[in-house]
Amino acid sequence: MHNLSATQTPLLHARRIVVKVGSSLLVERSTGQVNRAWLATLAKDIKQLRDAGQEVLLVSSGAIALGRRQLGLAPGKLKLEESQAAAAVGQIRLAHAWTEALEQHGLTVAQILLTFADTEQRRRYLNARSTLGTLLKLGSIPVINENDTVATAEIRYGDNDRLAARVAQMISADCLVLLSDVDGLYTADPTRDATARFIPEVRGISAEIEAMAGGVSSDVGSGGMATKIAAARIAVSAGCHMCVSLGKELHPLRRIIDGARCSWFYPDANPATVRKQWIAGTLKPAGELTIDAGALAALQRGKSLLPAGVTRVAGRFDRGDALRVCSAAGVEVARGLSAYSSADAERICGRQSSEIEALLGFRGRDEMIHRDDLVLTLVTQSG
Ligand code: GLU
């Protein structure tokens, strides 16, 4: 069975990396405390990635595992309200542990607690995306967890594997690493089946791969292999590489770069392409903006659409809705996600970005449609 050499591993070439850390790694089973010695080595690895110019976000489990001990809850499965209480207590400790570990390296930690709705409703999704983007731009390391204290059974991820994949999709990451208590994907559960074979690479998640997901599970976290395959589906369809790797060794990220055994899932496009295809193709535009020739020329140079270049706003839409962008001649030239509702867009169209606050009473985005949220649909046409 071959392993990827250091120069081949997608982790080395990724620009934006999400690392998911499972409870069973972070929290020592015997004491119920944070495994600080191990965490220190992970923090060092993160620093190394950052020094190489790579952006890193963490999705960290462990709140419930840390809080349950503190609250004296008995071992075994917790009731929902008990996990919510445990998370409320444990999340503080978790955030503290990350802050301590990363600040040693001069890295600032930002805590983000997400609910299912934050990742599934477009407007909230876009808000979370934008906040995470700002945090990265400002050089901090977002540490994300599910907001377990307010999540109820029906609207809850419950596992951070899928949450991490949604985060990776949300912020167009090109690499997701699931640090886990298993070293990758096998054809069967290796603890029960001696003929189980390790699978180093997956291109295309077939029914056969799904079938391999049964069986391997851990008792501290909630993500078995099935949630990892579900995460891989999300990541890969967003153009993101995903890796399942054994996390419990020291320096768990450096090990991957050094060629340790792990399973990689490969996408067939990159995140920017996937996002632009999604904007261009699958959304029903809720409205239309007409733009002037200067704005069109700017879009064709890869710029954002500013309010100043918009001459007409049609339709009723909310912030985050998809819009058709048309030239003065009425030809569709682009599609994109609006940073403003139709009512606000009408008020600021034709005006300078510096006037937005005075016109709307709040300081919104400078762009009507940011270039990351915009795709040209008729590149050669001008009007
Ligand atoms: N959000 C949960 C916690 O922090 C963990 C979910 C999981 O185990 O994946 O305790």
Coordinates of C-alpha atoms and ligand atoms in Angstrom, one line a residue:
M1 CA 0.0 0.0 0.0
H2 CA 1.6 3.3 -1.0
N3 CA 1.6 6.5 1.0
L4 CA 1.7 9.9 -0.5
S5 CA 5.2 11.5 -0.4
A6 CA 5.6 14.9 1.2
T7 CA 5.5 16.8 -2.0
Q8 CA 2.2 15.2 -3.1
T9 CA 0.1 15.7 0.0
P10 CA -2.7 18.2 -0.7
L11 CA -2.1 19.6 2.8
L12 CA 1.2 21.1 1.7
H13 CA -0.3 22.9 -1.2
A14 CA -3.6 24.1 0.4
R15 CA -4.3 27.8 0.8
R16 CA -7.1 27.5 3.4
I17 CA -7.2 24.5 5.7
V18 CA -9.9 23.4 8.1
V19 CA -8.7 21.0 10.8
K20 CA -11.3 19.1 12.8
V21 CA -10.1 17.9 16.1
G22 CA -12.1 15.1 17.8
S23 CA -13.0 14.9 21.5
S24 CA -11.2 11.6 22.0
L25 CA -7.9 13.4 21.1
L26 CA -8.3 16.5 23.0
V27 CA -9.8 15.1 26.2
E28 CA -7.9 12.4 28.1
R29 CA -10.2 9.6 28.9
S30 CA -8.8 8.8 32.3
T31 CA -8.9 12.4 33.7
G32 CA -11.5 14.1 31.6
Q33 CA -9.0 17.0 31.2
V34 CA -7.4 18.5 28.1
N35 CA -4.4 16.6 26.8
R36 CA -2.1 19.7 26.9
A37 CA 1.1 18.0 25.9
W38 CA -0.5 16.7 22.7
L39 CA -2.3 20.0 22.1
A40 CA 1.0 21.9 22.3
T41 CA 2.4 19.8 19.4
L42 CA -0.7 20.4 17.3
A43 CA -0.3 24.2 18.0
K44 CA 3.3 24.0 16.8
D45 CA 2.1 22.3 13.6
I46 CA -0.5 25.0 13.1
K47 CA 2.1 27.7 13.5
Q48 CA 4.2 26.0 10.9
L49 CA 1.4 26.1 8.4
R50 CA 0.7 29.7 9.2
D51 CA 4.4 30.5 8.7
A52 CA 4.2 28.9 5.3
G53 CA 1.4 31.4 4.4
Q54 CA -1.5 29.0 4.8
E55 CA -4.7 29.9 6.5
V56 CA -6.0 27.6 9.3
L57 CA -9.4 27.2 10.9
L58 CA -10.2 24.7 13.6
V59 CA -13.4 22.9 14.3
S60 CA -12.9 21.6 17.7
S61 CA -15.0 19.1 19.6
G62 CA -14.6 18.5 23.3
A63 CA -17.0 20.8 25.0
I64 CA -19.4 18.0 26.2
A65 CA -16.5 15.7 27.1
L66 CA -14.9 18.4 29.2
G67 CA -18.1 19.7 30.8
R68 CA -19.6 16.4 31.8
R69 CA -16.8 15.5 34.1
Q70 CA -16.9 19.0 35.7
L71 CA -20.7 18.6 36.3
G72 CA -20.2 15.1 37.7
L73 CA -22.4 13.4 35.0
A74 CA -22.2 9.7 35.0
P75 CA -20.4 7.9 32.1
G76 CA -22.6 6.7 29.2
K77 CA -25.0 8.4 26.9
L78 CA -26.2 11.8 28.0
K79 CA -29.7 13.1 27.7
L80 CA -30.0 16.1 25.3
E81 CA -30.4 18.6 28.2
E82 CA -27.4 17.1 29.9
S83 CA -25.2 17.5 26.8
Q84 CA -26.4 21.1 26.5
A85 CA -25.5 21.8 30.1
A86 CA -22.1 20.0 29.7
A87 CA -21.3 21.9 26.6
A88 CA -22.1 25.2 28.4
V89 CA -19.5 24.3 31.0
G90 CA -17.0 22.6 28.8
Q91 CA -16.9 25.2 26.0
I92 CA -15.3 27.8 28.2
R93 CA -12.5 25.3 29.1
L94 CA -12.1 24.3 25.5
A95 CA -11.7 27.8 24.3
H96 CA -9.3 28.5 27.1
A97 CA -7.2 25.5 26.2
W98 CA -6.9 26.6 22.5
T99 CA -6.1 30.2 23.5
E100 CA -3.4 29.0 25.8
A101 CA -1.9 26.6 23.2
L102 CA -2.0 29.0 20.3
E103 CA -1.0 32.2 22.0
Q104 CA 2.3 30.6 22.9
H105 CA 3.0 31.1 19.2
G106 CA 1.6 34.6 19.0
L107 CA -1.6 33.4 17.3
T108 CA -4.9 35.0 18.2
V109 CA -7.9 32.7 18.7
A110 CA -11.4 33.6 17.8
Q111 CA -14.3 31.5 19.0
I112 CA -17.3 30.9 16.7
L113 CA -20.3 28.8 17.8
L114 CA -22.5 27.7 14.9
T115 CA -25.9 26.2 14.8
F116 CA -27.3 24.1 12.0
A117 CA -29.4 27.0 10.8
D118 CA -26.2 29.2 10.5
T119 CA -24.9 26.8 7.9
E120 CA -28.2 26.0 6.1
Q121 CA -30.0 29.3 5.7
R122 CA -28.4 31.4 3.0
R123 CA -28.4 34.7 4.7
R124 CA -26.9 33.4 8.0
Y125 CA -24.5 31.3 6.0
L126 CA -23.3 34.4 4.2
N127 CA -22.9 36.2 7.5
A128 CA -20.9 33.4 9.0
R129 CA -18.8 33.2 5.9
S130 CA -18.1 36.9 5.9
T131 CA -17.2 36.9 9.6
L132 CA -14.8 34.0 9.2
G133 CA -13.3 35.7 6.2
T134 CA -12.7 38.8 8.2
L135 CA -11.1 36.9 11.1
L136 CA -8.7 35.2 8.7
K137 CA -7.9 38.5 7.0
L138 CA -7.0 39.9 10.4
G139 CA -4.7 37.0 11.0
S140 CA -6.6 35.1 13.7
I141 CA -7.4 31.4 14.0
P142 CA -11.1 30.7 14.2
V143 CA -11.9 27.9 16.6
I144 CA -15.4 26.6 15.7
N145 CA -17.8 24.3 17.5
E146 CA -21.5 23.6 17.3
N147 CA -23.5 25.8 19.6
D148 CA -24.6 22.7 21.5
T149 CA -26.3 24.6 24.3
V150 CA -29.0 25.9 22.0
A151 CA -29.1 23.1 19.5
T152 CA -32.0 20.8 20.0
A153 CA -32.2 17.2 18.7
E154 CA -34.0 17.9 15.4
I155 CA -31.8 20.8 14.4
R156 CA -28.5 19.7 15.4
Y157 CA -25.4 18.3 13.7
G158 CA -24.4 16.3 16.7
D159 CA -21.1 15.5 15.1
N160 CA -18.3 17.9 14.1
D161 CA -17.3 15.9 11.0
R162 CA -20.2 17.2 9.0
L163 CA -20.0 20.6 10.6
A164 CA -16.4 20.9 9.7
A165 CA -17.2 20.0 6.1
R166 CA -19.9 22.6 6.0
V167 CA -17.4 25.2 7.3
A168 CA -14.9 24.1 4.7
Q169 CA -17.6 24.6 2.0
M170 CA -18.7 27.9 3.5
I171 CA -15.3 29.5 3.4
S172 CA -14.1 27.8 0.2
A173 CA -11.3 25.9 1.9
D174 CA -9.3 23.7 -0.3
C175 CA -8.3 21.2 2.4
L176 CA -10.1 19.6 5.3
V177 CA -8.3 17.4 7.7
L178 CA -10.3 15.2 10.1
L179 CA -8.0 14.3 13.0
S180 CA -9.6 11.2 14.2
D181 CA -9.1 8.1 16.3
V182 CA -8.9 6.0 13.2
D183 CA -6.1 6.3 10.6
G184 CA -8.4 6.3 7.5
L185 CA -10.9 4.3 5.5
Y186 CA -10.9 0.5 5.4
T187 CA -12.9 -1.9 3.2
A188 CA -14.3 -3.3 6.5
D189 CA -13.9 -2.6 10.2
P190 CA -10.3 -3.5 10.9
T191 CA -10.9 -4.2 14.5
R192 CA -13.3 -7.0 13.6
D193 CA -12.3 -8.2 10.1
A194 CA -8.7 -9.4 9.5
T195 CA -9.1 -9.1 5.8
A196 CA -10.0 -5.4 5.9
R197 CA -7.9 -3.4 3.5
F198 CA -6.8 0.2 3.9
I199 CA -7.8 2.7 1.2
P200 CA -5.3 5.6 0.8
E201 CA -7.2 7.5 -2.0
V202 CA -10.8 8.0 -2.9
R203 CA -11.8 9.7 -6.2
G204 CA -15.6 9.7 -6.4
I205 CA -17.7 8.5 -3.5
S206 CA -19.4 5.3 -4.8
A207 CA -22.0 3.2 -3.2
E208 CA -19.2 0.8 -2.5
I209 CA -17.4 3.4 -0.5
E210 CA -20.6 4.3 1.4
A211 CA -20.9 0.7 2.3
M212 CA -17.5 0.6 3.9
A213 CA -18.6 3.3 6.3
G214 CA -20.4 1.0 8.6
G215 CA -18.8 -0.2 11.8
V216 CA -15.8 1.8 12.8
S217 CA -16.8 4.0 15.7
S218 CA -15.4 5.6 18.8
D219 CA -17.0 6.1 22.1
V220 CA -15.8 9.5 23.1
G221 CA -16.8 11.6 20.1
S222 CA -19.9 11.1 18.0
G223 CA -18.4 10.7 14.6
G224 CA -18.0 7.2 13.3
M225 CA -16.9 6.4 9.7
A226 CA -20.4 7.2 8.4
T227 CA -20.2 10.8 9.4
K228 CA -16.7 11.0 7.8
I229 CA -18.0 9.8 4.5
A230 CA -21.0 12.2 4.8
A231 CA -18.4 15.0 5.4
A232 CA -16.3 13.8 2.5
R233 CA -19.4 14.1 0.2
I234 CA -19.9 17.7 1.3
A235 CA -16.2 18.6 1.1
V236 CA -15.5 17.0 -2.3
S237 CA -18.6 18.5 -3.9
A238 CA -17.3 21.9 -2.7
G239 CA -14.0 21.4 -4.4
C240 CA -12.2 20.7 -1.1
H241 CA -9.7 17.8 -0.5
M242 CA -10.4 15.8 2.6
C243 CA -8.2 13.6 4.7
V244 CA -9.0 11.2 7.5
S245 CA -6.0 10.8 9.7
L246 CA -5.0 9.3 13.0
G247 CA -4.8 12.3 15.3
K248 CA -3.5 10.9 18.6
E249 CA 0.2 10.9 17.8
L250 CA 2.2 14.0 18.6
H251 CA 2.4 16.5 15.8
P252 CA -0.6 15.1 14.0
L253 CA -0.4 17.6 11.0
R254 CA 3.3 17.3 10.5
R255 CA 2.9 13.6 10.3
I256 CA 0.6 13.9 7.4
I257 CA 3.0 16.2 5.6
D258 CA 5.8 13.7 6.4
G259 CA 3.7 11.0 4.6
A260 CA 2.0 9.2 7.5
R261 CA -0.7 6.8 6.4
C262 CA -4.1 8.5 6.0
S263 CA -7.0 8.4 3.5
W264 CA -7.4 11.3 1.0
F265 CA -10.7 12.1 -0.7
Y266 CA -10.1 14.1 -4.0
P267 CA -12.5 16.6 -5.5
D268 CA -12.6 17.1 -9.2
A269 CA -12.7 20.9 -9.2
N270 CA -11.4 23.7 -7.0
P271 CA -13.6 25.6 -4.5
A272 CA -13.7 28.9 -6.5
T273 CA -14.9 27.1 -9.6
V274 CA -17.6 25.1 -7.7
R275 CA -18.9 28.3 -6.0
K276 CA -19.0 30.2 -9.2
Q277 CA -20.8 27.3 -11.0
W278 CA -23.3 27.3 -8.1
I279 CA -23.9 31.0 -8.4
A280 CA -24.1 31.0 -12.2
G281 CA -26.1 27.8 -12.6
T282 CA -28.3 26.6 -9.9
L283 CA -29.9 29.7 -8.3
K284 CA -33.0 31.3 -9.5
P285 CA -32.3 35.1 -9.6
A286 CA -34.6 37.0 -7.3
G287 CA -34.0 40.3 -9.0
E288 CA -32.1 42.3 -11.5
L289 CA -29.5 45.1 -11.4
T290 CA -28.8 47.2 -14.5
I291 CA -25.3 48.6 -14.6
D292 CA -23.6 51.3 -16.6
A293 CA -20.7 50.8 -19.1
G294 CA -18.0 51.8 -16.5
A295 CA -19.2 49.2 -14.1
L296 CA -19.4 46.5 -16.8
A297 CA -15.8 47.3 -17.8
A298 CA -14.8 47.0 -14.1
L299 CA -16.6 43.6 -13.8
Q300 CA -14.7 42.4 -16.8
R301 CA -11.5 43.4 -15.2
G302 CA -12.4 41.2 -12.2
K303 CA -13.6 43.9 -9.9
S304 CA -16.7 44.0 -7.6
L305 CA -19.9 45.7 -8.5
L306 CA -20.2 49.0 -6.6
P307 CA -23.5 50.8 -5.9
A308 CA -22.2 53.8 -8.0
G309 CA -22.4 51.7 -11.2
V310 CA -25.9 50.5 -10.7
T311 CA -28.6 52.4 -12.6
R312 CA -31.7 50.4 -11.9
V313 CA -32.9 47.9 -9.3
A314 CA -35.7 45.5 -10.2
G315 CA -37.5 42.8 -8.2
R316 CA -37.8 42.2 -4.4
F317 CA -34.9 40.5 -2.8
D318 CA -33.1 40.0 0.4
R319 CA -29.4 40.3 1.2
G320 CA -27.7 37.1 0.0
D321 CA -30.2 36.5 -2.8
A322 CA -29.0 35.8 -6.3
L323 CA -29.4 38.6 -8.8
R324 CA -29.1 38.9 -12.6
V325 CA -26.8 41.7 -13.6
C326 CA -27.7 43.3 -17.0
S327 CA -25.9 45.8 -19.2
A328 CA -27.6 49.1 -20.2
A329 CA -28.8 47.2 -23.3
G330 CA -30.6 44.7 -21.1
V331 CA -28.3 41.8 -21.8
E332 CA -27.4 39.6 -18.8
V333 CA -23.7 39.9 -18.2
A334 CA -23.3 38.4 -14.7
R335 CA -25.0 36.8 -11.7
G336 CA -24.1 37.3 -8.1
L337 CA -25.3 37.4 -4.5
S338 CA -26.5 40.8 -3.4
A339 CA -25.0 42.4 -0.3
Y340 CA -28.2 44.4 0.1
S341 CA -31.9 43.9 0.1
S342 CA -33.8 45.5 -2.8
A343 CA -35.1 48.3 -0.6
D344 CA -31.6 49.2 0.5
A345 CA -30.2 48.7 -3.0
E346 CA -32.7 51.2 -4.4
R347 CA -31.6 53.8 -1.9
I348 CA -27.9 53.4 -2.6
C349 CA -27.8 52.7 -6.3
G350 CA -25.9 55.4 -8.3
R351 CA -24.2 56.6 -5.1
Q352 CA -20.7 56.4 -3.8
S353 CA -19.9 53.7 -1.2
S354 CA -18.8 56.4 1.2
E355 CA -22.4 57.6 1.3
I356 CA -23.9 54.3 2.3
E357 CA -23.9 54.9 6.0
A358 CA -25.6 58.3 5.7
L359 CA -28.2 56.9 3.3
L360 CA -29.1 53.7 5.2
G361 CA -28.2 54.5 8.7
F362 CA -25.8 51.6 9.0
R363 CA -22.4 50.9 7.6
G364 CA -22.9 48.1 5.1
R365 CA -20.6 46.5 2.7
D366 CA -18.8 48.8 0.1
E367 CA -19.8 46.5 -2.7
M368 CA -23.3 45.8 -4.0
I369 CA -22.0 42.4 -5.1
H370 CA -18.5 41.4 -4.0
R371 CA -16.4 39.8 -6.7
D372 CA -16.2 36.5 -4.8
D373 CA -20.0 36.3 -5.1
L374 CA -20.1 37.3 -8.7
V375 CA -19.7 35.4 -11.9
L376 CA -19.6 36.8 -15.4
T377 CA -22.1 34.9 -17.6
L378 CA -21.5 36.7 -20.8
V379 CA -17.8 37.7 -20.8
T380 CA -17.5 39.0 -24.4
Q381 CA -20.6 41.0 -24.6
S382 CA -20.5 44.7 -23.8
G383 CA -23.3 47.1 -23.8
Ligands
GLU1 N1 -19.9 19.5 19.6 C1 -19.6 18.5 20.5 C2 -18.6 18.9 21.6 O1 -17.9 19.9 21.5 C3 -18.8 17.3 19.8 C4 -19.5 16.8 18.6 C5 -18.6 15.6 18.1 O2 -18.2 14.8 18.9 O3 -18.3 15.5 16.9 O4 -18.5 18.3 22.6

